[in-house]
Short mmCIF file of C-alpha atoms in Angstrom, two decimals:
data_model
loop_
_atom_site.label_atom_id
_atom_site.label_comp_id
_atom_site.label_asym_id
_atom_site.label_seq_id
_atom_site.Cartn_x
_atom_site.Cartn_y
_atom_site.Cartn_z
CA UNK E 1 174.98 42.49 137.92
CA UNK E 2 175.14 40.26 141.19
CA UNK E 3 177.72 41.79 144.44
CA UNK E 4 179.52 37.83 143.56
CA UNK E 5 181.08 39.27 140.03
CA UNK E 6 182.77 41.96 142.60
CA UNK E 7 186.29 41.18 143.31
CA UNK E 8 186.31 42.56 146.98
CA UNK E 9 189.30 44.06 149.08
CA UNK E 10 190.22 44.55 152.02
CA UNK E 11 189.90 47.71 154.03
CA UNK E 12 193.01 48.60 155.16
CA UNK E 13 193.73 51.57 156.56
CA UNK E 14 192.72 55.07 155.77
CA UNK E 15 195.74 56.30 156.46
CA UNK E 16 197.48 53.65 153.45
CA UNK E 17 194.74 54.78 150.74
CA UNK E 18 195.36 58.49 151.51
CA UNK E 19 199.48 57.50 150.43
CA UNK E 20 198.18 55.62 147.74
CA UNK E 21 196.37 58.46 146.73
CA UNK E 22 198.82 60.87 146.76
CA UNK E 23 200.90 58.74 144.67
CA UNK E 24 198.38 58.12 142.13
CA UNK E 25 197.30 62.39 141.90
CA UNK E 26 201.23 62.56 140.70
CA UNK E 27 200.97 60.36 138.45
CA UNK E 28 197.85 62.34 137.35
CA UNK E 29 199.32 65.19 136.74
CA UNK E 30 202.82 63.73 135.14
CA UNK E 31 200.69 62.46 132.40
CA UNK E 32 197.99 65.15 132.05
CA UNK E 33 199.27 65.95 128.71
CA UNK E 34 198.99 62.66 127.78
CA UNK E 35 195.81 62.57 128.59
CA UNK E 36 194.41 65.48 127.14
CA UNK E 37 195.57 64.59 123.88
CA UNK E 38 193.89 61.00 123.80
CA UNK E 39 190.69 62.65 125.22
CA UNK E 40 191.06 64.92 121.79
CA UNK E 41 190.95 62.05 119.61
CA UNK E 42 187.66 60.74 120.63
CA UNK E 43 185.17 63.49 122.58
CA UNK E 44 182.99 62.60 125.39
CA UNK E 45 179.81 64.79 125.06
CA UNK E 46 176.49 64.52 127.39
CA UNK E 47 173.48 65.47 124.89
CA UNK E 48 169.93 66.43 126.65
CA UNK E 49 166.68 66.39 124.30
CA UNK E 50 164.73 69.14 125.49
CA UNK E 51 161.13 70.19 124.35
CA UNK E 52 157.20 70.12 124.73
CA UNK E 53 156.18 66.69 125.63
CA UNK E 54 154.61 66.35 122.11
CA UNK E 55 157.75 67.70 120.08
CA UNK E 56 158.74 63.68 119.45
CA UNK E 57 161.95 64.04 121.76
CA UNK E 58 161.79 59.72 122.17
CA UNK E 59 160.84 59.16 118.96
CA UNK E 60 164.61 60.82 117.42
CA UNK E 61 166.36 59.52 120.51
CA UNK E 62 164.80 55.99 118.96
CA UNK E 63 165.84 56.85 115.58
CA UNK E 64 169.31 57.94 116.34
CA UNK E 65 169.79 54.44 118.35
CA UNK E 66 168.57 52.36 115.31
CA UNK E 67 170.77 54.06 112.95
CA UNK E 68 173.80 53.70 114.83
CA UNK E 69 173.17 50.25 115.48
CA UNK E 70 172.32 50.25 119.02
CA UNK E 71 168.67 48.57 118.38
CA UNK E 72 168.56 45.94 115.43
CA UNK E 73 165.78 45.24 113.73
CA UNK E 74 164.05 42.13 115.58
CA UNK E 75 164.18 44.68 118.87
CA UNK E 76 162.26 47.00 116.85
CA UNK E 77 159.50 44.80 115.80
CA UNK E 78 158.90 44.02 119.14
CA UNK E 79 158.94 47.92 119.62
CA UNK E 80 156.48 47.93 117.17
CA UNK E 81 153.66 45.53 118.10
CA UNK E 82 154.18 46.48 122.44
CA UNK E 83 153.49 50.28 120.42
CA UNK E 84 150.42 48.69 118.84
CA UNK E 85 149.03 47.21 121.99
CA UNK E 86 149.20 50.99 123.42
CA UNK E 87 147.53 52.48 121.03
CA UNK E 88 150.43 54.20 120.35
CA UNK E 89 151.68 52.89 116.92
CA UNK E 90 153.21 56.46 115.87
CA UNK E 91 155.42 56.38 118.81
CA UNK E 92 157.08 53.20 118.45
CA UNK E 93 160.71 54.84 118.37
CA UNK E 94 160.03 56.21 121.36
CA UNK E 95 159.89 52.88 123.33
CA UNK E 96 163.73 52.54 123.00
CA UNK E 97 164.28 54.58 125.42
CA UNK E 98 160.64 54.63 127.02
CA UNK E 99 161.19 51.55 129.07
CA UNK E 100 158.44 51.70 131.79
CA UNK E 101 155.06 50.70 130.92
CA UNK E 102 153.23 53.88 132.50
CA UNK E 103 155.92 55.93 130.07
CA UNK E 104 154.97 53.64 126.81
CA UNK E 105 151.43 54.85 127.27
CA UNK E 106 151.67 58.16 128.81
CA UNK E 107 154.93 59.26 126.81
CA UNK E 108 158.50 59.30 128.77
CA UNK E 109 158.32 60.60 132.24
CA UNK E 110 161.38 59.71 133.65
CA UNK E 111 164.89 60.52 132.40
CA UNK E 112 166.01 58.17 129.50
CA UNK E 113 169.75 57.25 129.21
CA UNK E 114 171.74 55.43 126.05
CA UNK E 115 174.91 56.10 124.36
CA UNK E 116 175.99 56.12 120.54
CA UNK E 117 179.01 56.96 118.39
CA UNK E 118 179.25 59.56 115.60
CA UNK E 119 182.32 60.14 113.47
CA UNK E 120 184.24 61.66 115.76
CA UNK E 121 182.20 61.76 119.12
CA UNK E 122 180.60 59.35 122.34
CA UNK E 123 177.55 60.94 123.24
CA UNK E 124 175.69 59.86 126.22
CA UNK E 125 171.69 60.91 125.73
CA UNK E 126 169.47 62.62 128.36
CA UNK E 127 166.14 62.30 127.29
CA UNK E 128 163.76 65.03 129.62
CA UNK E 129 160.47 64.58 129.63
CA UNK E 130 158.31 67.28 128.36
CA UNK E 131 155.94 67.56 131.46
CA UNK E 132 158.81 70.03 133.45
CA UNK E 133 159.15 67.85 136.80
CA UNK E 134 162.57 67.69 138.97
CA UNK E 135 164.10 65.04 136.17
CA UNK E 136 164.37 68.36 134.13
CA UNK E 137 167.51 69.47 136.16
CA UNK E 138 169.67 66.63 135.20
CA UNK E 139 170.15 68.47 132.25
CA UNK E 140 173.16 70.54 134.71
CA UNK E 141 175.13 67.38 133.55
CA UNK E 142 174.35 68.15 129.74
CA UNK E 143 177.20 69.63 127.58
CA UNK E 144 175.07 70.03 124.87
CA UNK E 145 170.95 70.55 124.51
CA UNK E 146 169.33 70.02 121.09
CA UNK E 147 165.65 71.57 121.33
CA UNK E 148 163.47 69.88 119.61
CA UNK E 149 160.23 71.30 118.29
CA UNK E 150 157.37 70.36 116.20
CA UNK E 151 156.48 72.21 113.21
CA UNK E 152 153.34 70.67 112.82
CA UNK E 153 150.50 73.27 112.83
CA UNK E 154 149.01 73.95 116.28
CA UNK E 155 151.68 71.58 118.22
CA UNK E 156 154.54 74.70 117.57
CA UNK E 157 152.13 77.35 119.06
CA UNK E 158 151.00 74.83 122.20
CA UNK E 159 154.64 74.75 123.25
CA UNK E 160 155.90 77.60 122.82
CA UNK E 161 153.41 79.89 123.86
CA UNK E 162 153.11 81.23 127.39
CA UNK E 163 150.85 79.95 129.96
CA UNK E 164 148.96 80.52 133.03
CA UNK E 165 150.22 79.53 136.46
CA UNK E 166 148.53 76.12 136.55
CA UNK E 167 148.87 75.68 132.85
CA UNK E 168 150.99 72.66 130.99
CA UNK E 169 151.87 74.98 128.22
CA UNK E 170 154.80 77.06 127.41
CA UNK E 171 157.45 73.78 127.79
CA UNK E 172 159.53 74.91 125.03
CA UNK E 173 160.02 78.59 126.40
CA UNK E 174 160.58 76.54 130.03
CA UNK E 175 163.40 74.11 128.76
CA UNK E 176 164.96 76.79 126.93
CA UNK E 177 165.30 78.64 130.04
CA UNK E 178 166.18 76.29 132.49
CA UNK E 179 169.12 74.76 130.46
CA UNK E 180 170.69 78.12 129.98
CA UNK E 181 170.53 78.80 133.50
CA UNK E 182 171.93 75.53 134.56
CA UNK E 183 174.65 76.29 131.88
CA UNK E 184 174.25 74.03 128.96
CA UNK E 185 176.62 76.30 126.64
CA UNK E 186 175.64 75.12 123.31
CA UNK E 187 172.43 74.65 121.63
CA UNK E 188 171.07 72.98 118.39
CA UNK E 189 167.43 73.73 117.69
CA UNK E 190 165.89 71.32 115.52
CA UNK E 191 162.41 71.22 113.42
CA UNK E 192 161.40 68.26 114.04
CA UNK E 193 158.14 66.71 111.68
CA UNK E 194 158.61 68.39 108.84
CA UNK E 195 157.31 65.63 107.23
CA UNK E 196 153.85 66.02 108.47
CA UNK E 197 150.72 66.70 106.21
CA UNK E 198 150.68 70.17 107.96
CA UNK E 199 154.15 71.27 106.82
CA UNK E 200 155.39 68.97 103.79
CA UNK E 201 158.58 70.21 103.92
CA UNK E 202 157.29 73.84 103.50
CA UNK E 203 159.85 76.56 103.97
CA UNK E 204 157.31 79.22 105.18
CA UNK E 205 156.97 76.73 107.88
CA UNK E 206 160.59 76.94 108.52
CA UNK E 207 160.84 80.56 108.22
CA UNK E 208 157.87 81.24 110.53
CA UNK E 209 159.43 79.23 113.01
CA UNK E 210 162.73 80.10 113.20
CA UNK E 211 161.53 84.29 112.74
CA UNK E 212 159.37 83.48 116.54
CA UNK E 213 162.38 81.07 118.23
CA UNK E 214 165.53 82.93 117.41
CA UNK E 215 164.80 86.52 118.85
CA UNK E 216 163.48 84.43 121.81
CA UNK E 217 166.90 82.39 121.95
CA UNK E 218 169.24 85.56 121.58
CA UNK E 219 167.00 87.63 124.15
CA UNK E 220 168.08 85.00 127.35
CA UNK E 221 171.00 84.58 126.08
CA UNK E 222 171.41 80.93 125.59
CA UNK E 223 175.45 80.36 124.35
CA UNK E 224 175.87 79.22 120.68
CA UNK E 225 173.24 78.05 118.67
CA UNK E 226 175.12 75.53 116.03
CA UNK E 227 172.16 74.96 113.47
CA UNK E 228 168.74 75.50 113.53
CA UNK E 229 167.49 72.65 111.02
CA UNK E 230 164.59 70.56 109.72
CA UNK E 231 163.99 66.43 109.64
CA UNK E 232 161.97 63.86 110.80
CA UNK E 233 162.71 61.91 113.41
CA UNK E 234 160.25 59.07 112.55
CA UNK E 235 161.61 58.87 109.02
CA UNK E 236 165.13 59.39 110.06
CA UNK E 237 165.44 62.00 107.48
CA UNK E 238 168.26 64.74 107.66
CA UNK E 239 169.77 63.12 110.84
CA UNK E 240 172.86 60.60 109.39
CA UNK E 241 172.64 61.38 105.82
CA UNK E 242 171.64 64.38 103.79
CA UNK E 243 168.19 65.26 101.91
CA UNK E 244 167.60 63.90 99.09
CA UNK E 245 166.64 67.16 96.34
CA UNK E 246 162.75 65.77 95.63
CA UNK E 247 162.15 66.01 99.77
CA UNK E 248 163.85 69.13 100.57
CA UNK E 249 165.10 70.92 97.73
CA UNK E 250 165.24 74.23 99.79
CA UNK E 251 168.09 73.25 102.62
CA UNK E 252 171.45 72.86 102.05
CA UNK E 253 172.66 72.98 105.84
CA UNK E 254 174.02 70.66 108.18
CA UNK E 255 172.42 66.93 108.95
CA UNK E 256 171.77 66.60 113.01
CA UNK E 257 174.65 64.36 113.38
CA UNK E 258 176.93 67.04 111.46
CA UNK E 259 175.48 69.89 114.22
CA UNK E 260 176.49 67.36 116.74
CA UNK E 261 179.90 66.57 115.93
CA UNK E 262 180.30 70.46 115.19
CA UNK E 263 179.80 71.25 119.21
CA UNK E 264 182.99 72.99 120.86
CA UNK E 265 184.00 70.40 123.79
CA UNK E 266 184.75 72.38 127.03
CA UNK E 267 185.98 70.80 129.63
CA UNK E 268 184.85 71.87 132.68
CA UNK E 269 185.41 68.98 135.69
CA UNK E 270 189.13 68.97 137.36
CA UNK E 271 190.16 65.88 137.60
CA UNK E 272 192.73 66.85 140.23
CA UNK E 273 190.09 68.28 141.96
CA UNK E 274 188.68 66.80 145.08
CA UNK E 275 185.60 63.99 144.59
CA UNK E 276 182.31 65.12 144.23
CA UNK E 277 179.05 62.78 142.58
CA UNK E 278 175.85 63.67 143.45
CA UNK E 279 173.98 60.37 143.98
CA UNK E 280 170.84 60.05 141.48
CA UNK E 281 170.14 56.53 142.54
CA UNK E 282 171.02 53.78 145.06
CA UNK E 283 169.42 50.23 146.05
CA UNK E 284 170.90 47.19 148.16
CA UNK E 285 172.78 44.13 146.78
CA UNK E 286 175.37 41.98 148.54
CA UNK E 287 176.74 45.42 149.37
CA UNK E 288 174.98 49.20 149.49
CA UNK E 289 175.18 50.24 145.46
CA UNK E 290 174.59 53.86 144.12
CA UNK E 291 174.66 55.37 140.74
CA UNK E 292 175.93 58.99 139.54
CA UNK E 293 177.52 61.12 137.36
CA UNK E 294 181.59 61.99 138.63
CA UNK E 295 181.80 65.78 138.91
CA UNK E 296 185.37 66.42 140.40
CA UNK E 297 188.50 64.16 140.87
CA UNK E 298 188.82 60.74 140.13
CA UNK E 299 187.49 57.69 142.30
CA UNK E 300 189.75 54.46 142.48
CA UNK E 301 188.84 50.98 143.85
CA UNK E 302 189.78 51.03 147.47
CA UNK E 303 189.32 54.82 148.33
CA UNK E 304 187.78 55.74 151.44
CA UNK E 305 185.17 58.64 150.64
CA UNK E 306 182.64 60.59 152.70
CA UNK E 307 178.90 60.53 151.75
CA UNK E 308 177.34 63.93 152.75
CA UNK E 309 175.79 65.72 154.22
CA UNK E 310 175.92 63.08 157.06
CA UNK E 311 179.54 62.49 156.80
CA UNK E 312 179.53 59.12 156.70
CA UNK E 313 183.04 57.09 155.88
CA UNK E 314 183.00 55.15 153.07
CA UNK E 315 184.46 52.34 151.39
CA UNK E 316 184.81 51.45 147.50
CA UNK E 317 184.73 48.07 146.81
CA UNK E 318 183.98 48.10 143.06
CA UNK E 319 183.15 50.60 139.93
CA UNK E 320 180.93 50.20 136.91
CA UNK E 321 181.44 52.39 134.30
CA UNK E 322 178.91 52.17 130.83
CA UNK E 323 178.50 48.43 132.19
CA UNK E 324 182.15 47.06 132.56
CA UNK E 325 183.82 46.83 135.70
CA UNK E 326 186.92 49.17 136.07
CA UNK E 327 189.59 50.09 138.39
CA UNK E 328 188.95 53.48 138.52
CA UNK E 329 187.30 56.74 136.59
CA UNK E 330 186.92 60.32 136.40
CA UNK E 331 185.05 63.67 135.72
CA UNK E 332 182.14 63.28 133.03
CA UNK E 333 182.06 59.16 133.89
CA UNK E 334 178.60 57.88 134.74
CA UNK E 335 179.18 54.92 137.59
CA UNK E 336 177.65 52.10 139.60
CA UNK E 337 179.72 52.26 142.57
CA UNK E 338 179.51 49.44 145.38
CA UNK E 339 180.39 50.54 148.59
CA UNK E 340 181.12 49.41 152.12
CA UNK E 341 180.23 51.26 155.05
CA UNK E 342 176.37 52.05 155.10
CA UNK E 343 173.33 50.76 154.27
CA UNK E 344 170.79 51.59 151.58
CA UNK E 345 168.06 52.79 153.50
CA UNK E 346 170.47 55.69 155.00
CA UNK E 347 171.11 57.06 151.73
CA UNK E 348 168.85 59.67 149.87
CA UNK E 349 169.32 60.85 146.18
CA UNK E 350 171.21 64.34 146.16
CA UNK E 351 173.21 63.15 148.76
CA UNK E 352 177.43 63.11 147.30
CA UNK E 353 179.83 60.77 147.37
CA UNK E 354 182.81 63.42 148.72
CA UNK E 355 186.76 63.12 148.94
CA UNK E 356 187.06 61.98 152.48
CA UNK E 357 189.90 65.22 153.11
CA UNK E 358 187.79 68.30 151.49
CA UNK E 359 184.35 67.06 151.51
CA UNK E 360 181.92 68.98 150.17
CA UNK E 361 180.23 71.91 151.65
CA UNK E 362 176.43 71.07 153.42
CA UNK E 363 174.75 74.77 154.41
CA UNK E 364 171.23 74.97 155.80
CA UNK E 365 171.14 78.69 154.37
CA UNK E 366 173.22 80.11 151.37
CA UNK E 367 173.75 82.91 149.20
CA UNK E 368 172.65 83.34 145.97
CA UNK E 369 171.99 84.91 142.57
CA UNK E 370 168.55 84.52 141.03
CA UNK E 371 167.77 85.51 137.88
CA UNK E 372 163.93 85.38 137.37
CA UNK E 373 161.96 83.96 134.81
CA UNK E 374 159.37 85.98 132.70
CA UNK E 375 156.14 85.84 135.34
CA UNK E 376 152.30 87.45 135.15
CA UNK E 377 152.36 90.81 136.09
CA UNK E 378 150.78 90.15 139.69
CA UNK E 379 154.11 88.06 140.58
CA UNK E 380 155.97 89.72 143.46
CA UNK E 381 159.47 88.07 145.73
CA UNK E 382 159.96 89.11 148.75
CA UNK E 383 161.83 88.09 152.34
CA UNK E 384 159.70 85.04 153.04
CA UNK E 385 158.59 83.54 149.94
CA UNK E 386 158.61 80.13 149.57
CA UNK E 387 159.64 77.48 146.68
CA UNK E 388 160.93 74.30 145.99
CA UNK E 389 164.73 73.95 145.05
CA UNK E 390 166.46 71.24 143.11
CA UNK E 391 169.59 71.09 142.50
CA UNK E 392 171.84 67.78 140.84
CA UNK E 393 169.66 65.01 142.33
CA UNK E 394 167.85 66.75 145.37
CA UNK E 395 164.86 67.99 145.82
CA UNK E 396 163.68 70.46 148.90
CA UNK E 397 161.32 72.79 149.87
CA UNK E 398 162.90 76.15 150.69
CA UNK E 399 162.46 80.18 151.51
CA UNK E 400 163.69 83.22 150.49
CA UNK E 401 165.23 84.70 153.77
CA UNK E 402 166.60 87.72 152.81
CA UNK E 403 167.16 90.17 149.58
CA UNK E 404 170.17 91.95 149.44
CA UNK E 405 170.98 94.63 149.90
CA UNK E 406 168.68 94.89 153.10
CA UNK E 407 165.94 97.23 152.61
CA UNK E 408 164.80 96.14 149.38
CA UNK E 409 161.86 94.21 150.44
CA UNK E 410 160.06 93.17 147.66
CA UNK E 411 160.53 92.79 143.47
CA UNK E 412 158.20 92.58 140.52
CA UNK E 413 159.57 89.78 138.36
CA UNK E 414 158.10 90.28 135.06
CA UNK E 415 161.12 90.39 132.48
CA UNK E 416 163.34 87.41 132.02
CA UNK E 417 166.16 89.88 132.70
CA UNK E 418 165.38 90.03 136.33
CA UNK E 419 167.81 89.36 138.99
CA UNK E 420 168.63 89.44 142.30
CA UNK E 421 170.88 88.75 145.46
CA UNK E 422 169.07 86.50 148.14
CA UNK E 423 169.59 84.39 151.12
CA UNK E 424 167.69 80.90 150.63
CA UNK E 425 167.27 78.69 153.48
CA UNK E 426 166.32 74.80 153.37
CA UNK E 427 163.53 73.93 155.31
CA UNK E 428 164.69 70.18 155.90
CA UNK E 429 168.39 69.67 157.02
CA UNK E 430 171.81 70.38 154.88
CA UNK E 431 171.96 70.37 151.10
CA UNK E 432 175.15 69.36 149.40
CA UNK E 433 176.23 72.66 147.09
CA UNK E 434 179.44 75.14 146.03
CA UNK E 435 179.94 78.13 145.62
CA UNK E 436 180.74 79.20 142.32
CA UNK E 437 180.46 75.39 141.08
CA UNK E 438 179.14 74.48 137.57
CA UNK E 439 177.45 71.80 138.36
CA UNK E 440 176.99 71.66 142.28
CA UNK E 441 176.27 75.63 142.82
CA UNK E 442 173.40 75.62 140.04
CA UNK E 443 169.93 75.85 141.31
CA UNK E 444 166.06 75.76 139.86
CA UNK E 445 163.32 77.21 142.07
CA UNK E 446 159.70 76.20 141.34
CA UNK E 447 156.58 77.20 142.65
CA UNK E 448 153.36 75.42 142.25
CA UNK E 449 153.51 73.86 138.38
CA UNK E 450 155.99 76.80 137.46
CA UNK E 451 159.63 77.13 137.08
CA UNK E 452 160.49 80.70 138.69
CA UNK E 453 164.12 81.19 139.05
CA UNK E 454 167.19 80.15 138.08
CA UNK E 455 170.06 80.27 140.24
CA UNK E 456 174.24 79.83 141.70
CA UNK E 457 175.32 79.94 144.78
CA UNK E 458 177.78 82.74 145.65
#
């Protein structure tokens, strides 16, 4: 899209768009009800594909897109022969949402995004990449995770097992645990390549599975699981439609679209709330452009906003919501917003787009709750110990200041039921987080190759 499709106003005053503001918040909440009950009719859910990089994440993303129409079939021949080129003919699902050419021959890196419909629900798809890298975290956003692992011999064991410190291993364990602490509520586990000459189907397979995964699941405590089932994602079997009896004559559970549409919606944004949307991307056009997801509030044409943590004023001059221009939009929306006010090059991803009267808080230090992941015995925390944080769409190097209550020094983190209070300082300026915040007060620390913690702010 060019900055000459963008009908552009003109500034006015702040003091005008606060009025108009206040104006349009009542009308807000005179037809919250309203609403509420249209939002009923049709649910808005965020879905995030988690699982070892091998587990063939793309490749059902790919499959759910052609059978909902989003791909036709001349797109997916040329799917097919770009696959071939690669070496890569298995994997030629995948390329639907793989778009760069490093991820069509490497596998997806980056995180994927596409939308599709199922009886009764939107879902927007957040496809992680199974090498765990800062694009993990966007799963925060996710309402839903579906884990996806492979029952074909050896691949299961790879992924799920636990690894050394410098070791790429253990990605399903990792996922598992980083989406409940970022807290993705519910959780479909599926079997994915159960089609493979390994497995054929087998229930054992199943069984043997789902006897190592579900203890695991229920131990960190990761919300409701709504079906654990089998398909194939390059087949497209047990995803839209049932199993046919001579395939599967053992399962009589839900298809993956069924487990879907099944999934509790929770609504956890306030769109009375004041604006907050972590910025995940940004470049220049006629005008200074970034993209997010709206966490708080609701953003209109013509508001004047603050971009923190450098409190810069703001002005909207147009919104792009799933590729149409609109006049305004709200929590769970993903946007293109053109702005007026500052230039490209001054903006950084994790920086938010903040309601220009209660902008978001921007510490140096904070306090928080960490609760540890499972780490080799010879792992110790203590005052001083330093990490990497990310959190929404920033990433920065930080240190464990303090453990509370004073005293305590150091901890052995070898259970996943660790925990502790801490003061974290950011070694390189403010960072945009809440307190208490779903989304904006969630935290990963990493070390090295190795997710360590989980955390909130407090």
């Amino acid at each position: 899209m060019s900055g000459s499709e963008i009908v552009k106003r003109g500034r006015g005053s702040e003091e005008e768009a606060e009025t108009k503001r206040r104006k349009r918040r009542r009308l807000n909440v005179e037809n919250a009800a309203e609403e509420e009950a249209e939002a009923n009719k049709r649910r808005h859910l965020k879905v995030v594909f988690l699982g070892h990089s091998e587990a063939g994440k793309s490749t059902i993303v790919g499959q759910i897109l052609l059978l909902t129409g989003q791909v036709d079939d001349q797109e997916m021949q040329k799917y097919k022969e770009e696959a071939k080129e690669n070496s890569r003919e298995g994997c030629y699902l995948a390329y639907t949402m793989d778009t760069d050419e490093y991820e069509r021959r490497r596998g997806t890196v980056q995180v994927g995004k596409a939308m599709f419909d199922t009886s009764s629900c939107t879902f927007t798809i957040l496809d992680v990449p199974g090498l765990c890298t800062g694009n993990d975290y966007r799963s925060i956003s996710a309402d839903v995770a579906v884990l996806v692992i492979s029952a074909r011999r050896d691949e299961f064991e790879t992924g799920f097992q636990e690894g050394g410190e410098m070791e790429m291993v253990g990605q399903t364990r990792e996922h598992v645990q980083i989406a409940r602490g970022l807290g993705v509520s519910s959780l479909i586990v599926v079997l994915n390549k159960m089609d493979d000459p390994t497995v054929m189907w087998s229930k054992d397979r199943y069984d043997e599975i789902k006897q190592e995964v579900l203890p695991f699941l229920e131990s960190f405590r990761c919300g409701t699981i709504n079906a654990f089932l089998p398909i194939s994602g390059l087949l497209g079997i047990n995803m839209d439609k049932g199993m046919d009896e001579d395939v599967c004559p053992w399962w009589r559970g839900p298809t993956l679209f069924e487990a879907l549409d099944s999934v509790e919606f929770v609504r956890l944004a306030n769109p009375n709330g004041p604006f907050r949307m972590p910025i995940f991307s940004h470049y220049k056009d006629e005008e200074t452009v970034v993209m997010g997801n709206v966490e708080s509030g609701c953003i209109r044409e013509g508001d004047f906003l603050s971009l923190m943590p450098n409190q810069v004023p703001v002005e909207v001059i147009a919104l792009y919501c799933d590729g149409d221009i609109v006049d305004q939009s709200g929590p769970r929306d993903s946007l293109i917003v053109y702005l007026r006010g500052i230039e490209d090059e001054d903006i950084v991803s994790g920086y938010v787009l903040s309601s220009l009267v209660q902008p978001i808080r921007a510490p140096n230090t904070f306090l928080a709750h960490l609760e540890f992941l499972k780490q080799p015995q010879n792992t110790i925390f203590y005052a001083g110990y330093k990490a990497v944080l990310h959190t929404h769409a920033m990433v920065e190097e930080c240190e464990i200041t303090e453990m509370i209550p004073p005293g305590v020094g150091v901890m052995y983190a070898t259970d996943d039921d660790d925990d502790a209070i801490c003061r974290i300082q950011v070694d390189h300026g403010p960072i945009c987080m809440e307190a208490f915040s779903h989304r904006l007060g969630r935290f990963v620390l990493r070390c090295g190759r190795k997710t360590i913690a989980v955390g909130y702010v407090v």
